[in-house]
Tab-separated table of C-alpha atoms in Angstrom:
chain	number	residue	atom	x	y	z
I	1332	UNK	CA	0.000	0.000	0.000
I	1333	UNK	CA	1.168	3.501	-0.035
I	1334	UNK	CA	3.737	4.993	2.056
I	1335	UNK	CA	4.213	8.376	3.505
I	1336	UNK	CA	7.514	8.663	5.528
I	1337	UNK	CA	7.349	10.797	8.055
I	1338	UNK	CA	10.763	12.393	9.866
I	1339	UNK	CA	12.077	12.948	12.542
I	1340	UNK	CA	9.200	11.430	14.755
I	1341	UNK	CA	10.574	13.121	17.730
I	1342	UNK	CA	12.633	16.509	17.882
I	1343	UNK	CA	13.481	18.773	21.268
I	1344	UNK	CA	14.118	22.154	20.147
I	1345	UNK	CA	15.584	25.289	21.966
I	1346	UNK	CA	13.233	28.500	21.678
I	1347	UNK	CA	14.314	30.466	18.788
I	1348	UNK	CA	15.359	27.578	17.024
I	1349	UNK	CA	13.980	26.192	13.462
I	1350	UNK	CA	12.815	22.831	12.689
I	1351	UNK	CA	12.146	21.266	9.518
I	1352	UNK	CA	9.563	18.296	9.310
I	1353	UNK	CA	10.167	16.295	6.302
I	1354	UNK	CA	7.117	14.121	4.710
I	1355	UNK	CA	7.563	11.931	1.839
I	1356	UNK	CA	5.516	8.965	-0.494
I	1357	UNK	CA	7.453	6.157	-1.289
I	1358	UNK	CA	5.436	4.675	-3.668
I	1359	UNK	CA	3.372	7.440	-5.391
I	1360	UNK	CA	3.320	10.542	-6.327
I	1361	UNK	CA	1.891	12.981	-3.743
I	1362	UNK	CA	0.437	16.381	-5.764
I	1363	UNK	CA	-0.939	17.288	-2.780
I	1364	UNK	CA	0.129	16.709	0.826
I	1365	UNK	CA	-2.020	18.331	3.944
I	1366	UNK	CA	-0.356	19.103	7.339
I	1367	UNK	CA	-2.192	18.766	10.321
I	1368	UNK	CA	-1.295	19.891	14.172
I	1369	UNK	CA	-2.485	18.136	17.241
I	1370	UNK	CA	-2.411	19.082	20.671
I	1371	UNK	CA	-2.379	16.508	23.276
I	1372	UNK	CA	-6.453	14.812	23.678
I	1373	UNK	CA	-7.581	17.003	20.868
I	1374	UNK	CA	-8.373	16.352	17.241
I	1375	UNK	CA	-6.619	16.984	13.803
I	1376	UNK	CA	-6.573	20.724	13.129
I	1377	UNK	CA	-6.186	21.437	9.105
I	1378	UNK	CA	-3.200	23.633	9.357
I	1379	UNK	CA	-2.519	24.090	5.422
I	1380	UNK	CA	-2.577	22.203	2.220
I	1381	UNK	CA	0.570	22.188	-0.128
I	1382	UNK	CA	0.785	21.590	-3.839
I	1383	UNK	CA	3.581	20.421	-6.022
I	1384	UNK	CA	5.248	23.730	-7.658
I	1385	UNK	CA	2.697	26.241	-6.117
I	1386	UNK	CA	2.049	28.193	-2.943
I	1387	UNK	CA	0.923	26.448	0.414
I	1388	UNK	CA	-3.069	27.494	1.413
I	1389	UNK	CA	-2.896	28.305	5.146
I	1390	UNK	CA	-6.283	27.934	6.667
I	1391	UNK	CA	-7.569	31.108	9.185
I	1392	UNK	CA	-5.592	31.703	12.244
I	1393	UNK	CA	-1.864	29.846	11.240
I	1394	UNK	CA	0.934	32.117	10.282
I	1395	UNK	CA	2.166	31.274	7.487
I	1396	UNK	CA	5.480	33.058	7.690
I	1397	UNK	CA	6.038	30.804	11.099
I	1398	UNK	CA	4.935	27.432	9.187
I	1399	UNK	CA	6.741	27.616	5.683
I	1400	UNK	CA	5.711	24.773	3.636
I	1401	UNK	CA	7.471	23.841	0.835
I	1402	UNK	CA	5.741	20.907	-1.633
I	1403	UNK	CA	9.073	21.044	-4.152
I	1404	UNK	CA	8.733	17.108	-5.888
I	1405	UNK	CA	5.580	15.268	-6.519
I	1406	UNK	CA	7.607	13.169	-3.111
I	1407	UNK	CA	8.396	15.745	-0.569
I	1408	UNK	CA	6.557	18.329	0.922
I	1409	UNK	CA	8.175	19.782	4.157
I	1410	UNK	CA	7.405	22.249	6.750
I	1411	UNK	CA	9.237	24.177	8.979
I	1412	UNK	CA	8.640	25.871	12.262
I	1413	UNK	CA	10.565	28.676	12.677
I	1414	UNK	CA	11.807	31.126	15.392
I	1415	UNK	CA	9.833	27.942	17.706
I	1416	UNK	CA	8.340	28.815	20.740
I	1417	UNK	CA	6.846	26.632	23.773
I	1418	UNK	CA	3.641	26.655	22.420
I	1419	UNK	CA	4.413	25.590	18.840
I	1420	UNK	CA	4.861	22.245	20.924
I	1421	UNK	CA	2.849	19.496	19.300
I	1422	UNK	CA	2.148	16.775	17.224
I	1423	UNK	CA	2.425	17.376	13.603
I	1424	UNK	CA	1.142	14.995	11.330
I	1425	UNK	CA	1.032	15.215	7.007
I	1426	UNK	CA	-1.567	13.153	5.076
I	1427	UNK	CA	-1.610	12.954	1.458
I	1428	UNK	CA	-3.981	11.881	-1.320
I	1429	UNK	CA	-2.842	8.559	-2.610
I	1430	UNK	CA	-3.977	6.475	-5.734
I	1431	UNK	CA	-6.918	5.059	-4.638
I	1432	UNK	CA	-10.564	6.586	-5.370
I	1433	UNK	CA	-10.721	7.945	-1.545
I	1434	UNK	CA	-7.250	6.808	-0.242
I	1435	UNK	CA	-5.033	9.011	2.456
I	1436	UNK	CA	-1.996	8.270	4.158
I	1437	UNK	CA	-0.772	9.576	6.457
I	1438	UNK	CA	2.733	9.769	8.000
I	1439	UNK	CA	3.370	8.617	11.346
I	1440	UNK	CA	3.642	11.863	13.078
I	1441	UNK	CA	5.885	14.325	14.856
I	1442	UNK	CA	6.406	15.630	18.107
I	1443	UNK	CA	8.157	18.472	18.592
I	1444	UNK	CA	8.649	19.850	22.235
I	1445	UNK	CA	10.585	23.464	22.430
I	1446	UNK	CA	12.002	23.909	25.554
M	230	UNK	CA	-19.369	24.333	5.888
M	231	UNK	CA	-18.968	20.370	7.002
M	232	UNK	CA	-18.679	19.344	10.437
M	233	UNK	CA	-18.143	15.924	12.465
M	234	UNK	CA	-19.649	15.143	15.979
M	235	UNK	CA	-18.710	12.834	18.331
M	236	UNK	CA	-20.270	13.068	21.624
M	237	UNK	CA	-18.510	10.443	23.368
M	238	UNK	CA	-15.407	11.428	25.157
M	239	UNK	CA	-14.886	8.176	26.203
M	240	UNK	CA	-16.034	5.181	26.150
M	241	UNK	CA	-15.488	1.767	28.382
M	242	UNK	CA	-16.275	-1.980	27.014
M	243	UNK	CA	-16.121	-5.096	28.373
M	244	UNK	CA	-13.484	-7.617	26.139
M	245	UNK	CA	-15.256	-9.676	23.578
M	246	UNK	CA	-18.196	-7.522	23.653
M	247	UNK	CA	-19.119	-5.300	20.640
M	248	UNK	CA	-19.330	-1.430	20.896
M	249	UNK	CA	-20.716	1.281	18.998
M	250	UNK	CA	-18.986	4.950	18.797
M	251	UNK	CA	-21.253	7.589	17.209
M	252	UNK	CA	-20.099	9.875	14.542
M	253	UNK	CA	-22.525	12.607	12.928
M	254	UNK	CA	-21.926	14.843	10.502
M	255	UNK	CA	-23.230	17.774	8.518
M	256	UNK	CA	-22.778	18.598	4.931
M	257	UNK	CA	-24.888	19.942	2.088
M	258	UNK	CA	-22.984	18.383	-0.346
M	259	UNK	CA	-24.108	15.121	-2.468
M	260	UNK	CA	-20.982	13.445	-2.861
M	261	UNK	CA	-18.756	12.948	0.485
M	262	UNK	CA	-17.189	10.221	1.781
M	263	UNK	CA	-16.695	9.138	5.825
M	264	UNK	CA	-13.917	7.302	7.319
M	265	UNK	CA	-12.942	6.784	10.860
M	266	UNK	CA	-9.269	6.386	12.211
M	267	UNK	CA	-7.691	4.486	14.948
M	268	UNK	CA	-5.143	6.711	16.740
M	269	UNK	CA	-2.757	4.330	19.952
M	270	UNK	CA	-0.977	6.200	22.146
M	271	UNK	CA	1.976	6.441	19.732
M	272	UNK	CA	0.139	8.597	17.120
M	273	UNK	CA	-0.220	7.090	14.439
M	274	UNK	CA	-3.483	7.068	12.027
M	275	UNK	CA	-4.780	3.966	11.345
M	276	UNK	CA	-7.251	3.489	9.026
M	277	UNK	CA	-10.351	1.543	9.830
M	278	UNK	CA	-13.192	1.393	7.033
M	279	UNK	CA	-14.828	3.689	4.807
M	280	UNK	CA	-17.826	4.641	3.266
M	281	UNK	CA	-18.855	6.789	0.565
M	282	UNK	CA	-22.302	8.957	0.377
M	283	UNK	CA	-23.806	7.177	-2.611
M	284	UNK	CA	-22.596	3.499	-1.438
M	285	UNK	CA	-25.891	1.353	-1.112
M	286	UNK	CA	-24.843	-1.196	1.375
M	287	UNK	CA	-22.803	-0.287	5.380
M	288	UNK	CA	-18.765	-0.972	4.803
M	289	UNK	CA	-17.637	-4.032	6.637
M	290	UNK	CA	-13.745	-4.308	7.329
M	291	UNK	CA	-13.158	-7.369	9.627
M	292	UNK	CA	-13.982	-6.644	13.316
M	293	UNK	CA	-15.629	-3.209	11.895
M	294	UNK	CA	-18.731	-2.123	10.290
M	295	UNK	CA	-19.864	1.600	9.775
M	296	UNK	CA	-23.560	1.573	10.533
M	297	UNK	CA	-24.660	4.583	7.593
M	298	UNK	CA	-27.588	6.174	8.222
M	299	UNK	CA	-27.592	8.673	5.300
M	300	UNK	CA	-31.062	10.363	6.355
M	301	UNK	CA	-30.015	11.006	10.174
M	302	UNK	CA	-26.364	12.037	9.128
M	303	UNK	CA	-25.021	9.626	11.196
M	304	UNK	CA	-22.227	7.102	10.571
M	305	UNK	CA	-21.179	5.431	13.467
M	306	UNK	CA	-18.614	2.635	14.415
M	307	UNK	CA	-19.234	-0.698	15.853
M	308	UNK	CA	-16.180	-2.853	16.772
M	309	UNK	CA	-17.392	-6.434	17.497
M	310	UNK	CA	-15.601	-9.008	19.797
M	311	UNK	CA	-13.191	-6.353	21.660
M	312	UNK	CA	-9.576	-6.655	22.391
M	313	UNK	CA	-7.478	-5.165	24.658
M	314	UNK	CA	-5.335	-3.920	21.323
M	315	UNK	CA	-8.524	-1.637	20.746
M	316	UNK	CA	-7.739	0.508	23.303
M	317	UNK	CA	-7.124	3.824	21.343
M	318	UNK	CA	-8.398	6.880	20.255
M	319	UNK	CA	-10.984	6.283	17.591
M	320	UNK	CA	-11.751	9.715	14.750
M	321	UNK	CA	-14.474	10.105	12.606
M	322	UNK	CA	-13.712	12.040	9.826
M	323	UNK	CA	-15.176	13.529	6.465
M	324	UNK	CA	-14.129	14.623	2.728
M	325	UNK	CA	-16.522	16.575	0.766
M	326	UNK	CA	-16.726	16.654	-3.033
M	327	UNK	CA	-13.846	14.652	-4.329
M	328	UNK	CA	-10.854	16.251	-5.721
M	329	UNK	CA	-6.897	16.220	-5.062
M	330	UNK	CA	-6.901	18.780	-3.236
M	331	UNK	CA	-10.020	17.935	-0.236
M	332	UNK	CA	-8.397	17.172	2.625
M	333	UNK	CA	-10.061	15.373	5.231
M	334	UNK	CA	-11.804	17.586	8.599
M	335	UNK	CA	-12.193	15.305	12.048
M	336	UNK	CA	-14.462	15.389	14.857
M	337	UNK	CA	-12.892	15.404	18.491
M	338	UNK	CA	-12.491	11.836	19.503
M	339	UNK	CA	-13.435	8.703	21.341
M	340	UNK	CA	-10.993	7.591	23.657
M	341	UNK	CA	-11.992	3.581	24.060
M	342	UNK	CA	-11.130	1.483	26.901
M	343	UNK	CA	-11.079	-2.079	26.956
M	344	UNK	CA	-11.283	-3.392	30.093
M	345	UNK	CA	-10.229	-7.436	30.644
């Protein structure tokens, strides 16, 4: 089945620091990839949806200069948290499209804690 | 705008018994599909079953069936025969029309317990 590899699954950051999430299908092209955040016992919150070659759509309320997200290949789309804070601590999790009629994968997930 | 509700924070069941986690959603749109997700304590999404708005018959996937009631929204989970492995969060979630670039919009959550 498809494959969407998710790294790292775990990063500590210092505040102030930048972290890049990297997501990527093994098996199939991904045109689009969505990101999602997750605080701890809460639900998947849309953050933005990339496309291959175009600009990221960042839904209300996320700052898109603090969440770049880049969709460069048809098999990577990353994102990057920058200038982190404590409360940018979460779980982030991509999903993308994949070739069946109503298929997503999704990564595995990571957590980043910024201490 | 769509919308999934789960009312059930949490839910407890008995091993080997079956158990049924509600899911209803909202939509105006004809063609949408519903799927519901499996989430253990380590993250991940699993996916459980599927089923789309203009399928006739409820999905079946194993242990799982997705009871669809198109008229009352509704499109809820039943796990039959429970195992301690089911412990997990369980979401309910929703895609509207059906293009590349719909992604998919939760509701908050079941946290199951499966008690021995």
């Amino acid at each position: 089945g498809a494959v969407v590899s998710q790294h790292p699954s775990r990063v500590i950051c210092k505040s102030g620091t930048s972290v890049k999430i990297e997501c990527r299908s093994l098996d199939f092209q991904a045109t689009t990839m969505f990101w999602y955040r997750q605080f701890p016992k809460q639900s998947l919150m849309l953050m933005a949806t990339s496309n291959e070659g175009s600009k990221a759509t960042y839904e209300q309320g996320v700052e898109k200069d603090k969440f770049l997200i880049n969709h460069a290949s048809l098999t990577l789309s990353t994102l990057t948290v920058t200038s982190a804070h404590p409360e940018d601590s979460s779980f982030y999790i991509c999903s993308a499209r994949d070739r069946l009629p109503d298929g997503y994968t999704f990564g595995s997930g990571t957590r980043l804690t910024v201490v | 705008a769509q919308k999934i509700t789960q009312t059930q924070p949490g839910m407890f069941v008995q091993e080997k018994e079956a158990v049924t986690l509600d899911c209803t959603y909202d939509t105006s749109d004809q063609n949408y599909g519903l799927f519901w997700y499996k989430q253990p304590s380590s993250g991940e999404m699993i996916f459980l079953i599927y089923q789309g708005s203009y399928d006739e018959q409820n999905a079946t996937e194993g242990r799982y069936s997705l009871n669809f009631q198109k008229a009352r929204k509704s499109a809820n989970l039943v796990i039959s025969a429970s195992q301690l492995g089911d412990s997990a969060m369980y979401f309910c979630a929703m895609r509207v029309a059906n293009s590349g670039n719909t992604p998919l919009v939760f509701g908050k959550g079941t946290r199951l317990s499966v008690i021995a």
